[in-house]
XYZ file of C-alpha atoms in Angstrom:
671
model
C 27.569 37.439 -10.687
C 30.348 35.802 -9.619
C 30.803 31.960 -8.950
C 31.591 32.652 -5.388
C 28.441 34.805 -4.767
C 26.348 31.790 -6.371
C 27.135 29.527 -4.373
C 26.926 31.220 -1.468
C 23.749 32.374 -2.136
C 22.618 28.794 -2.973
C 24.060 27.602 0.364
C 22.053 30.729 2.183
C 18.772 29.105 0.289
C 19.517 25.472 1.408
C 19.734 26.601 5.229
C 16.679 28.794 5.142
C 14.261 25.816 3.898
C 16.198 23.784 6.001
C 15.370 25.697 8.757
C 11.767 25.726 7.708
C 11.286 22.008 7.501
C 11.774 21.571 11.059
C 9.075 24.429 11.870
C 6.502 23.625 8.966
C 4.831 20.166 8.845
C 5.377 17.801 5.642
C 2.445 17.752 3.493
C -0.080 14.866 3.934
C 0.055 12.214 1.456
C -2.790 9.997 1.758
C -3.083 6.441 1.877
C -3.410 3.954 -1.494
C -0.998 6.471 -3.532
C -3.759 9.333 -3.664
C -2.744 12.559 -4.784
C -0.620 14.759 -2.020
C -2.747 17.884 -0.419
C -0.464 20.939 -0.823
C -1.178 23.928 1.194
C 0.202 27.388 1.879
C 2.702 26.357 4.510
C 3.370 22.452 4.319
C 6.716 21.056 3.000
C 6.827 18.477 0.408
C 9.599 16.468 1.087
C 10.667 15.725 -2.540
C 10.996 19.327 -2.856
C 12.083 20.541 0.561
C 15.291 22.667 -0.427
C 15.405 24.616 -3.386
C 18.662 26.126 -4.615
C 19.246 29.182 -6.399
C 22.119 28.909 -9.396
C 21.739 32.097 -10.624
C 20.125 35.626 -9.907
C 20.494 38.051 -12.502
C 18.962 41.552 -13.586
C 17.732 41.391 -17.021
C 16.571 44.002 -19.825
C 15.095 41.424 -22.096
C 12.373 40.075 -22.802
C 11.540 42.926 -19.747
C 13.532 44.619 -17.508
C 13.581 43.021 -13.862
C 14.965 39.866 -12.002
C 15.318 36.437 -13.470
C 16.002 33.602 -10.778
C 17.066 30.139 -11.753
C 17.623 27.267 -9.825
C 17.000 23.551 -8.633
C 15.626 21.210 -5.766
C 18.345 19.516 -3.982
C 18.842 15.852 -4.793
C 16.664 16.086 -8.109
C 17.066 17.320 -11.438
C 13.535 19.696 -11.127
C 14.403 22.888 -12.463
C 12.506 26.533 -11.656
C 13.232 29.665 -13.085
C 11.361 33.100 -11.894
C 10.953 36.363 -14.055
C 10.306 39.498 -11.609
C 9.174 42.686 -13.308
C 10.642 45.844 -11.776
C 8.968 46.994 -8.387
C 6.474 49.701 -10.254
C 5.439 47.137 -12.757
C 4.399 44.649 -10.379
C 0.501 44.344 -9.210
C 1.028 41.851 -6.389
C 0.072 38.482 -8.640
C 2.196 35.924 -10.669
C 1.242 33.808 -13.512
C 2.634 30.057 -14.191
C 1.822 28.651 -17.615
C 2.463 24.800 -17.008
C 3.031 21.893 -20.003
C 5.036 18.539 -19.342
C 9.593 18.857 -19.977
C 9.245 22.430 -20.934
C 13.048 23.760 -20.013
C 12.325 27.201 -20.756
C 9.873 29.819 -20.260
C 8.613 31.686 -23.788
C 9.194 35.501 -23.902
C 5.604 36.092 -24.995
C 4.757 34.176 -21.671
C 6.818 36.408 -19.456
C 5.634 39.538 -21.582
C 2.287 38.904 -21.088
C 2.682 38.354 -17.297
C 4.321 41.615 -17.028
C 1.933 43.362 -18.887
C -0.782 42.423 -16.426
C 1.249 43.283 -13.544
C 2.527 39.630 -12.784
C 5.870 38.178 -12.276
C 6.072 34.487 -14.057
C 6.967 31.156 -12.569
C 8.132 28.265 -14.390
C 9.486 24.583 -14.043
C 10.904 21.820 -16.196
C 8.193 19.210 -14.732
C 7.877 15.798 -16.329
C 4.006 15.974 -14.973
C 1.767 16.602 -12.091
C 1.331 19.709 -9.492
C 3.739 19.218 -6.832
C 7.075 20.520 -8.322
C 5.253 23.597 -10.093
C 3.486 24.239 -6.150
C 6.629 23.925 -4.597
C 8.446 26.345 -6.929
C 5.319 28.750 -6.460
C 5.397 28.699 -3.011
C 9.342 29.496 -2.762
C 8.819 32.290 -5.658
C 6.779 33.780 -2.994
C 9.431 34.359 -0.530
C 11.677 35.734 -3.312
C 9.157 38.117 -4.610
C 8.199 39.335 -1.092
C 11.933 40.455 -0.457
C 12.229 41.732 -3.772
C 9.527 43.785 -3.913
C 9.378 44.649 -0.162
C 5.799 43.307 0.772
C 4.625 41.271 3.540
C 0.674 41.512 1.929
C -0.665 38.424 -0.049
C 0.643 37.381 -3.047
C -2.118 36.054 -5.750
C -1.230 33.369 -8.098
C -2.601 31.874 -11.170
C -1.930 28.645 -12.998
C -2.457 27.956 -16.423
C -1.877 25.069 -19.336
C -3.396 23.201 -22.447
C -3.204 20.063 -23.783
C -0.717 17.830 -21.254
C -0.760 21.303 -19.208
C -4.526 20.973 -18.602
C -3.677 18.058 -16.775
C -1.400 19.520 -14.516
C -3.732 22.386 -13.931
C -6.661 19.695 -12.954
C -3.976 18.070 -10.425
C -3.226 21.815 -8.793
C -6.935 22.774 -8.539
C -7.979 19.672 -7.066
C -5.147 18.935 -5.029
C -3.732 22.514 -3.560
C -4.848 25.360 -1.336
C -3.166 28.595 -0.711
C -0.615 28.249 -3.589
C -2.762 29.456 -6.462
C -5.967 31.540 -6.253
C -7.391 30.850 -10.300
C -6.575 28.309 -13.129
C -7.440 27.934 -16.651
C -7.067 24.476 -17.952
C -7.477 24.542 -22.000
C -8.043 22.183 -24.648
C -8.115 19.753 -21.872
C -7.407 15.991 -21.651
C -9.615 13.523 -19.736
C -9.192 10.009 -18.237
C -10.257 8.893 -21.759
C -8.063 10.951 -24.002
C -4.711 9.501 -24.245
C -4.171 7.056 -26.080
C -7.628 6.356 -27.314
C -8.315 9.816 -29.196
C -5.187 9.082 -31.472
C -6.140 5.605 -32.301
C -9.650 6.674 -32.769
C -8.462 8.625 -35.535
C -6.164 5.979 -36.946
C -9.433 3.985 -37.124
C -10.856 6.366 -39.113
C -7.686 6.825 -41.718
C -7.837 2.863 -41.797
C -11.265 2.802 -43.494
C -12.052 6.422 -44.690
C -8.662 7.772 -45.645
C -10.195 7.067 -49.349
C -13.038 9.098 -49.024
C -11.075 11.739 -46.824
C -11.647 14.550 -49.834
C -15.447 14.191 -50.291
C -15.984 14.289 -46.490
C -13.788 17.518 -46.435
C -15.917 18.890 -49.415
C -18.781 18.563 -47.547
C -18.119 19.922 -44.081
C -16.289 23.185 -45.704
C -18.015 26.506 -46.300
C -20.853 25.938 -48.943
C -20.830 22.215 -48.474
C -23.233 19.406 -48.845
C -23.097 18.837 -44.990
C -23.872 15.269 -46.020
C -20.762 13.598 -44.679
C -22.021 9.733 -45.489
C -22.614 10.351 -49.050
C -20.878 8.079 -51.176
C -19.703 5.756 -48.015
C -20.721 2.040 -47.891
C -22.892 0.738 -44.804
C -19.837 -0.251 -43.049
C -17.755 2.943 -43.808
C -20.734 4.723 -42.651
C -20.595 2.798 -39.356
C -17.126 3.848 -38.807
C -17.583 7.501 -39.323
C -20.558 7.442 -36.572
C -18.357 5.701 -34.253
C -15.363 7.964 -34.110
C -17.919 11.146 -34.569
C -19.973 9.778 -31.744
C -16.835 9.312 -29.475
C -15.966 12.608 -30.243
C -13.866 13.354 -33.379
C -15.654 16.573 -34.572
C -17.297 16.350 -37.938
C -16.110 19.775 -38.945
C -12.575 18.881 -38.347
C -12.695 16.715 -41.300
C -11.865 19.755 -43.502
C -8.379 19.436 -42.590
C -8.551 15.719 -43.296
C -4.908 15.537 -43.667
C -4.188 16.357 -39.970
C -7.035 14.839 -38.774
C -5.991 11.470 -40.071
C -2.594 11.692 -39.238
C -1.376 11.452 -43.125
C 1.631 13.650 -42.376
C 2.492 12.586 -39.177
C 5.605 10.332 -39.064
C 4.185 7.592 -36.523
C 0.725 7.652 -38.079
C -1.335 8.559 -34.852
C 0.141 5.586 -33.326
C 2.912 7.419 -30.916
C 1.545 5.555 -27.732
C 1.399 2.003 -29.259
C 4.447 1.253 -27.338
C 2.602 2.006 -24.136
C -0.036 -0.496 -25.313
C 3.068 -3.187 -26.172
C 4.256 -2.679 -22.646
C 0.891 -3.042 -20.918
C -0.820 -5.298 -22.541
C 1.562 -7.632 -24.679
C -1.178 -10.495 -25.358
C -3.652 -7.735 -26.695
C -2.281 -8.170 -30.218
C -2.736 -12.172 -30.452
C -6.231 -11.669 -29.149
C -6.911 -9.442 -31.698
C -5.957 -11.608 -34.534
C -7.490 -14.828 -32.931
C -10.655 -14.422 -30.475
C -14.199 -13.734 -30.802
C -15.096 -10.248 -30.017
C -12.233 -8.764 -31.850
C -12.334 -7.071 -35.367
C -8.816 -8.823 -36.583
C -10.962 -12.279 -36.054
C -14.187 -10.827 -36.989
C -16.345 -12.607 -40.281
C -17.303 -9.013 -41.587
C -16.760 -6.511 -44.222
C -14.609 -4.380 -41.655
C -12.681 -7.390 -40.187
C -11.739 -8.609 -44.197
C -10.693 -5.120 -44.625
C -8.095 -5.257 -41.788
C -7.100 -8.509 -42.695
C -6.428 -7.411 -46.143
C -4.417 -4.704 -44.836
C -2.168 -6.699 -42.558
C 1.496 -7.409 -43.855
C 4.338 -9.650 -42.207
C 7.240 -10.333 -44.856
C 11.158 -10.819 -44.578
C 12.671 -8.110 -47.463
C 16.147 -6.887 -47.699
C 17.689 -3.312 -47.947
C 18.103 -2.572 -51.369
C 18.981 1.435 -50.769
C 19.716 3.529 -47.866
C 20.061 7.279 -48.324
C 20.763 10.122 -45.550
C 17.559 11.723 -45.029
C 16.360 15.150 -44.188
C 18.064 15.253 -40.480
C 20.833 13.592 -38.418
C 20.467 10.234 -37.699
C 17.469 10.007 -40.733
C 17.836 7.644 -43.215
C 15.280 6.887 -46.234
C 15.541 3.141 -47.025
C 14.120 0.971 -49.725
C 13.331 -2.718 -49.380
C 13.443 -5.021 -52.683
C 9.896 -6.519 -52.170
C 7.475 -3.118 -51.589
C 4.474 -3.561 -49.880
C 1.247 -4.130 -51.602
C -0.987 -1.233 -52.230
C -3.499 -3.034 -49.709
C -1.297 -2.502 -46.718
C -2.104 -0.081 -43.809
C 0.653 1.868 -42.421
C 2.621 2.796 -39.992
C 4.326 -0.570 -39.943
C 6.898 -1.953 -37.299
C 10.281 -2.162 -39.583
C 12.811 -4.639 -37.984
C 16.384 -4.599 -39.084
C 18.099 -8.244 -38.499
C 21.868 -8.782 -37.974
C 23.643 -11.273 -39.717
C 23.198 -13.725 -36.862
C 19.424 -13.465 -37.067
C 18.986 -11.018 -34.020
C 17.474 -7.714 -33.897
C 19.413 -4.464 -34.306
C 16.434 -2.587 -33.874
C 12.809 -2.099 -34.573
C 10.942 1.251 -35.610
C 7.359 2.303 -36.016
C 7.582 3.784 -39.627
C 5.736 5.371 -42.744
C 5.775 4.360 -46.199
C 6.486 6.878 -49.012
C 4.320 5.756 -51.970
C 5.624 7.978 -54.256
C 9.544 7.589 -53.438
C 8.884 3.721 -52.528
C 10.668 4.170 -49.291
C 10.409 3.913 -45.534
C 11.774 6.862 -43.109
C 14.214 5.310 -40.602
C 14.895 8.183 -37.611
C 17.896 6.268 -35.529
C 18.543 8.899 -33.112
C 18.934 6.856 -29.483
C 19.112 3.741 -31.431
C 23.090 3.337 -32.252
C 22.856 -0.469 -33.316
C 20.021 0.395 -35.272
C 21.918 2.857 -37.520
C 25.131 0.563 -37.948
C 22.836 -2.164 -39.366
C 21.334 -0.150 -41.954
C 23.377 -1.671 -44.860
C 22.520 -2.435 -48.186
C 21.373 -6.140 -48.230
C 20.535 -6.258 -44.630
C 17.461 -8.637 -43.774
C 14.449 -6.698 -42.567
C 11.053 -7.805 -41.446
C 8.062 -5.978 -42.046
C 4.725 -6.210 -39.928
C 1.729 -4.138 -39.386
C -0.125 -6.467 -36.948
C 0.211 -4.430 -33.842
C -0.611 -0.996 -35.599
C -3.715 -2.742 -36.950
C -4.751 -4.220 -33.791
C -4.263 -0.589 -32.010
C -6.597 1.402 -34.238
C -9.521 -0.439 -32.356
C -8.007 -0.493 -29.027
C -10.477 2.113 -27.880
C -13.236 -0.564 -28.170
C -11.470 -2.348 -25.479
C -11.038 0.343 -23.163
C -14.635 1.868 -22.736
C -14.464 3.557 -19.012
C -16.518 2.356 -16.267
C -18.403 5.610 -15.652
C -21.570 6.341 -17.053
C -20.616 10.031 -17.130
C -18.774 9.594 -20.473
C -22.161 9.274 -22.665
C -19.899 9.861 -25.685
C -18.334 6.256 -25.154
C -22.423 5.059 -25.190
C -21.908 4.126 -29.139
C -19.626 1.229 -27.522
C -22.183 0.288 -24.887
C -25.273 -1.922 -25.613
C -28.751 -1.440 -24.351
C -27.808 -2.528 -20.508
C -24.842 0.179 -20.360
C -22.443 -2.875 -20.867
C -19.509 -2.691 -23.492
C -20.025 -4.689 -26.520
C -16.476 -5.861 -26.776
C -14.112 -7.796 -24.622
C -12.576 -5.358 -22.229
C -8.455 -5.165 -21.115
C -6.961 -4.164 -18.176
C -5.230 -2.254 -17.466
C -7.239 0.902 -18.860
C -4.044 2.985 -20.009
C -5.795 6.443 -20.526
C -7.008 6.259 -16.678
C -3.669 5.547 -15.682
C -1.521 7.951 -18.305
C -4.283 10.758 -17.053
C -3.734 10.127 -13.139
C 0.087 10.181 -13.857
C 0.612 13.561 -15.549
C -2.115 14.880 -12.739
C -0.134 13.594 -10.256
C -2.652 11.512 -8.915
C -5.967 13.663 -9.418
C -9.201 11.618 -10.258
C -10.980 14.370 -11.955
C -13.517 14.792 -9.164
C -14.478 18.576 -9.673
C -13.748 19.411 -6.531
C -12.617 22.459 -6.966
C -10.170 24.084 -4.392
C -9.759 27.527 -6.215
C -11.610 28.908 -9.354
C -11.097 28.027 -12.641
C -12.028 28.878 -16.320
C -12.109 25.881 -18.790
C -11.464 26.831 -22.368
C -12.316 24.298 -25.138
C -12.300 24.358 -28.866
C -14.870 23.215 -31.231
C -12.425 22.080 -33.975
C -10.084 20.199 -31.879
C -9.642 16.795 -32.973
C -6.786 16.096 -30.469
C -8.527 17.131 -27.257
C -12.246 16.602 -28.320
C -14.746 19.395 -27.588
C -16.746 17.864 -25.239
C -13.940 17.296 -22.972
C -14.259 20.414 -21.119
C -18.037 20.172 -20.867
C -17.624 17.094 -19.266
C -15.313 18.138 -16.564
C -17.899 21.281 -15.934
C -20.400 18.720 -15.327
C -18.295 17.000 -12.971
C -17.520 20.289 -11.019
C -21.519 21.047 -11.071
C -22.201 18.082 -9.829
C -19.823 17.637 -7.072
C -19.884 21.313 -5.897
C -23.695 22.176 -6.468
C -24.910 25.255 -6.142
C -21.285 26.549 -5.720
C -20.479 25.635 -8.809
C -21.446 28.920 -10.669
C -19.318 30.493 -7.789
C -15.950 28.557 -8.958
C -16.223 27.728 -12.556
C -16.865 28.613 -16.513
C -16.716 27.050 -19.243
C -16.134 29.106 -22.589
C -16.070 27.416 -26.003
C -14.279 28.520 -29.120
C -15.334 28.288 -32.422
C -12.888 27.865 -35.469
C -10.181 26.947 -33.159
C -8.160 23.529 -32.802
C -5.622 22.016 -30.525
C -2.400 24.118 -31.230
C -1.959 27.649 -29.908
C -0.012 30.471 -31.226
C 0.165 31.480 -34.938
C -1.942 28.535 -36.104
C -1.778 27.802 -40.052
C -4.041 24.959 -40.380
C -2.129 22.972 -37.982
C 1.144 22.689 -40.073
C -0.906 20.336 -42.764
C -1.210 20.355 -46.573
C -3.827 22.804 -46.129
C -2.002 25.564 -44.883
C -2.865 28.047 -47.534
C -6.344 28.297 -46.111
C -7.240 30.794 -43.885
C -9.631 28.371 -41.362
C -8.757 28.964 -37.928
C -8.175 31.589 -35.483
C -5.289 32.240 -33.302
C -6.553 31.408 -29.298
C -3.932 32.532 -27.229
C -5.636 35.957 -26.726
C -8.433 33.920 -25.487
C -6.418 31.903 -23.003
C -4.880 34.936 -21.977
C -8.431 36.935 -21.288
C -9.556 33.919 -19.369
C -6.413 34.259 -17.198
C -6.902 38.049 -16.570
C -10.797 37.116 -15.664
C -10.339 34.677 -13.354
C -7.513 37.080 -11.668
C -10.420 39.634 -11.571
C -12.620 36.716 -9.922
C -10.296 35.916 -7.019
C -8.918 39.218 -6.298
C -12.231 41.648 -6.806
C -15.009 39.378 -6.748
C -15.604 40.075 -10.634
C -17.632 37.252 -12.078
C -16.508 36.328 -15.379
C -18.798 35.987 -18.540
C -21.216 33.257 -18.206
C -20.388 29.817 -19.487
C -21.060 29.389 -23.011
C -24.264 27.579 -24.145
C -24.062 24.741 -26.149
C -25.691 21.300 -27.664
C -24.444 18.197 -27.423
C -25.715 15.333 -29.607
C -23.933 11.999 -30.725
C -20.593 13.258 -29.643
C -20.772 16.636 -31.558
C -20.555 19.874 -29.799
C -22.660 23.439 -31.232
C -22.849 26.854 -29.827
C -26.063 29.307 -31.084
C -25.331 31.298 -33.430
C -26.755 34.597 -31.091
C -24.136 36.428 -29.148
C -26.721 36.750 -26.061
C -27.737 33.464 -25.847
C -24.163 31.972 -26.540
C -22.175 33.640 -23.611
C -18.573 33.225 -23.080
C -16.306 35.881 -24.631
C -15.870 34.957 -28.285
C -17.347 37.490 -30.908
C -20.290 35.507 -33.311
C -19.513 36.283 -36.683
C -21.664 35.310 -39.935
C -20.709 36.026 -43.582
C -23.179 35.515 -46.418
C -22.976 35.703 -50.239
C -26.639 37.707 -50.591
C -28.071 35.212 -47.738
C -25.742 32.434 -49.107
C -22.817 30.574 -48.063
C -21.848 29.503 -51.655
C -22.126 30.847 -55.145
C -21.173 30.234 -58.456
C -19.962 33.147 -60.919
C -17.997 34.165 -64.245
C -14.512 35.678 -63.906
C -14.726 39.554 -63.462
C -18.328 39.335 -61.962
C -18.586 41.352 -58.570
C -19.513 39.324 -55.307
C -20.955 40.963 -52.461
C -19.424 39.837 -49.169
C -21.305 40.914 -46.241
C -20.235 40.429 -42.638
C -22.457 41.149 -39.390
C -20.574 40.404 -36.061
C -21.635 41.052 -32.295
C -19.391 40.766 -29.144
C -21.273 39.177 -26.150
C -22.290 41.459 -23.235
C -19.472 42.512 -21.210
C -16.592 40.786 -24.053
C -15.208 44.397 -24.927
C -15.655 45.889 -28.390
C -14.826 44.935 -32.094
C -11.383 46.799 -32.551
C -10.345 44.852 -36.131
C -12.186 43.679 -39.274
C -9.939 42.034 -41.416
C -10.781 40.255 -44.967
C -9.255 37.808 -47.260
C -11.047 37.637 -50.343
C -9.110 34.197 -51.477
C -9.251 32.794 -48.358
C -5.384 32.993 -47.832
C -3.205 34.544 -45.253
C -3.016 37.831 -47.014
C -5.553 39.965 -44.646
C -6.893 43.677 -45.459
C -7.899 45.856 -42.583
C -11.334 47.460 -42.649
C -11.762 50.928 -40.859
C -13.913 50.116 -37.795
C -15.631 53.018 -35.731
C -14.394 53.490 -31.839
C -16.459 51.215 -29.068
C -18.543 48.963 -31.485
C -20.233 45.820 -29.869
C -22.107 44.996 -33.253
C -20.974 45.936 -36.668
C -21.984 45.067 -40.299
C -19.955 45.496 -43.103
C -19.782 44.934 -47.016
C -16.962 43.983 -49.076
C -17.295 43.655 -53.118
C -14.420 41.599 -54.884
C -13.992 39.975 -57.940
C -12.015 37.089 -59.308
C -9.942 36.701 -62.298
C -9.281 33.151 -62.461
C -11.484 30.005 -62.328
C -11.356 27.884 -59.150
C -12.704 27.639 -55.791
C -12.296 30.303 -53.131
C -13.134 30.595 -49.802
C -13.054 34.374 -48.819
C -12.983 34.817 -45.051
C -13.153 37.751 -42.415
C -11.779 37.785 -39.435
C -13.338 39.874 -36.257
C -11.415 40.766 -33.277
C -12.465 42.214 -29.944
C -10.669 43.355 -26.717
C -11.751 45.386 -23.495
C -8.480 47.393 -23.294
C -8.478 48.781 -26.466
C -6.471 48.815 -29.978
C -2.713 49.421 -27.703
C -2.817 45.933 -25.982
C -1.415 43.056 -27.942
C -2.610 40.519 -25.090
C -6.213 39.138 -24.490
C -7.571 39.831 -28.388
C -10.155 37.485 -28.705
C -11.140 36.512 -32.407
C -13.329 34.546 -34.731
C -14.080 34.054 -38.221
C -16.365 33.507 -41.168
C -16.051 31.959 -44.577
C -18.019 31.524 -47.610
C -17.358 29.533 -51.027
C -17.360 31.164 -54.167
C -16.797 28.826 -57.508
C -15.559 30.691 -60.101
C -16.398 29.576 -63.706
């Protein structure tokens, strides 16, 4: 396309939309900063004039048309990818996640495979840009496909994207017809979930391997063994708030031991919104820093505040990254991360950064991107100040942010017998404000304006498993008898927060097969909400669950469980652990069943040692229930976790999308 043609097209687009503004009414914005209600015809004044910057025929990742552009007067960008006419089936898919500049090829391929064009924006949050782009894409699609019929649309997003889906599903009509929020956050999630896990790291990190072994396959299950009364109390607190106990198997990830900010990446938000909290934490009654208790003593012993001098500054791994050493190394009792401030010769600050300490190399990692004055000041001999007063205080900030609504029953551990908070409360309530910002003003009312399937994962230590169930309860409370016609909740076992190809969330546990790739489950949810909206075909029933003391569990029987994920069990002659000598044959027996209406088993894959080397087993066609036996031997002593992964689908082996997996594992100790 020539530059002249591109400019002409942009001008034409602006003219058309400007004309429509005069005819269509602006979208209504309620008083008091409430969310804007957007329908199929109103015009959002902030995104009134879309401008096309590029329009090109493409052959990859699919054959079709790609349209890119922005909205006049903003940096709000959009991208549409249309499959060729013979592949389109009257719908579009739109995956959302904040600040994602480009759409992934796999997302486009999934849409095209289902007869959908793809809508994408680089939204920073909320639903308004996504809605404006979706409506504009319909006008282009109508012209490209030569249709005047209804175009159905579906919005889906996980983690931060789930907030945007909630905003869309509660505040738009006629833009989308279905939605799938997955691994979703709530009005209590950010920053609390991360601070809660940092609290666990402060108190329980030295017991991490013991707790991990207890929850691993064949473990004792007794996570409190070997803990003091104080430590047991902390483990109970974080567990009842929602940290899944089984997530402790990957304690490295749960505790943020390899995370650069030590799970305190939102510390700056607390410092900006509540600057006096740190002083109150260390000096006032009701705060752990001033508490006369074993736990209070631990916190005070973990505190460091002192000045030192840089004795070594070495380039690190990455641009603007340095590894620095100080003359006076932190004591063994210190908690990290720490705020490291570099001082200029005149005593003023050159910069301050939150950093972890590498005890092996006795160094701090300093990332100076965006901090030029800090980079200039990193010189041998420069004075530095180390202080972890704020990081320590943040680990119990959640205690002072208890939600007012009694619906959040997971927070009851921080309430007294009268339902009142046990600790002094702080304002503002950060998590509520963050949720409102990212949703675009939504209140999590549960008042769905189109159908939705909520997907949550039972090993999710980032967005706790109860989050989706809590919101589903809100929907049922708000919609009453209509709820079953509008929503479903599907819970997935052996899945955590990260989607795509997951290897133990990138932690030190990376060689152990313990998680599924749940992307196919999300894809099937999008397909099912589409069939529900277009054809009236109800999706699989919601997953049954038990919620007790912050922990979610599901039935072991497929028909009782519901949802779409197969139930898989693996045993060693009825047990989950065996002790054998080298060379002794070990019989592994798997049983799996697919819930009603969720398709058939298409794959059974074994890992004899629990690593990622999977070996496929033969599966007879059209099987909803399978039983298989595998015999293995081990030549070397050690502890192994044999695993089996079972995959089902409704479209057969030829479909790469919508594959639904589950796995099971056992422990074999070889002597």
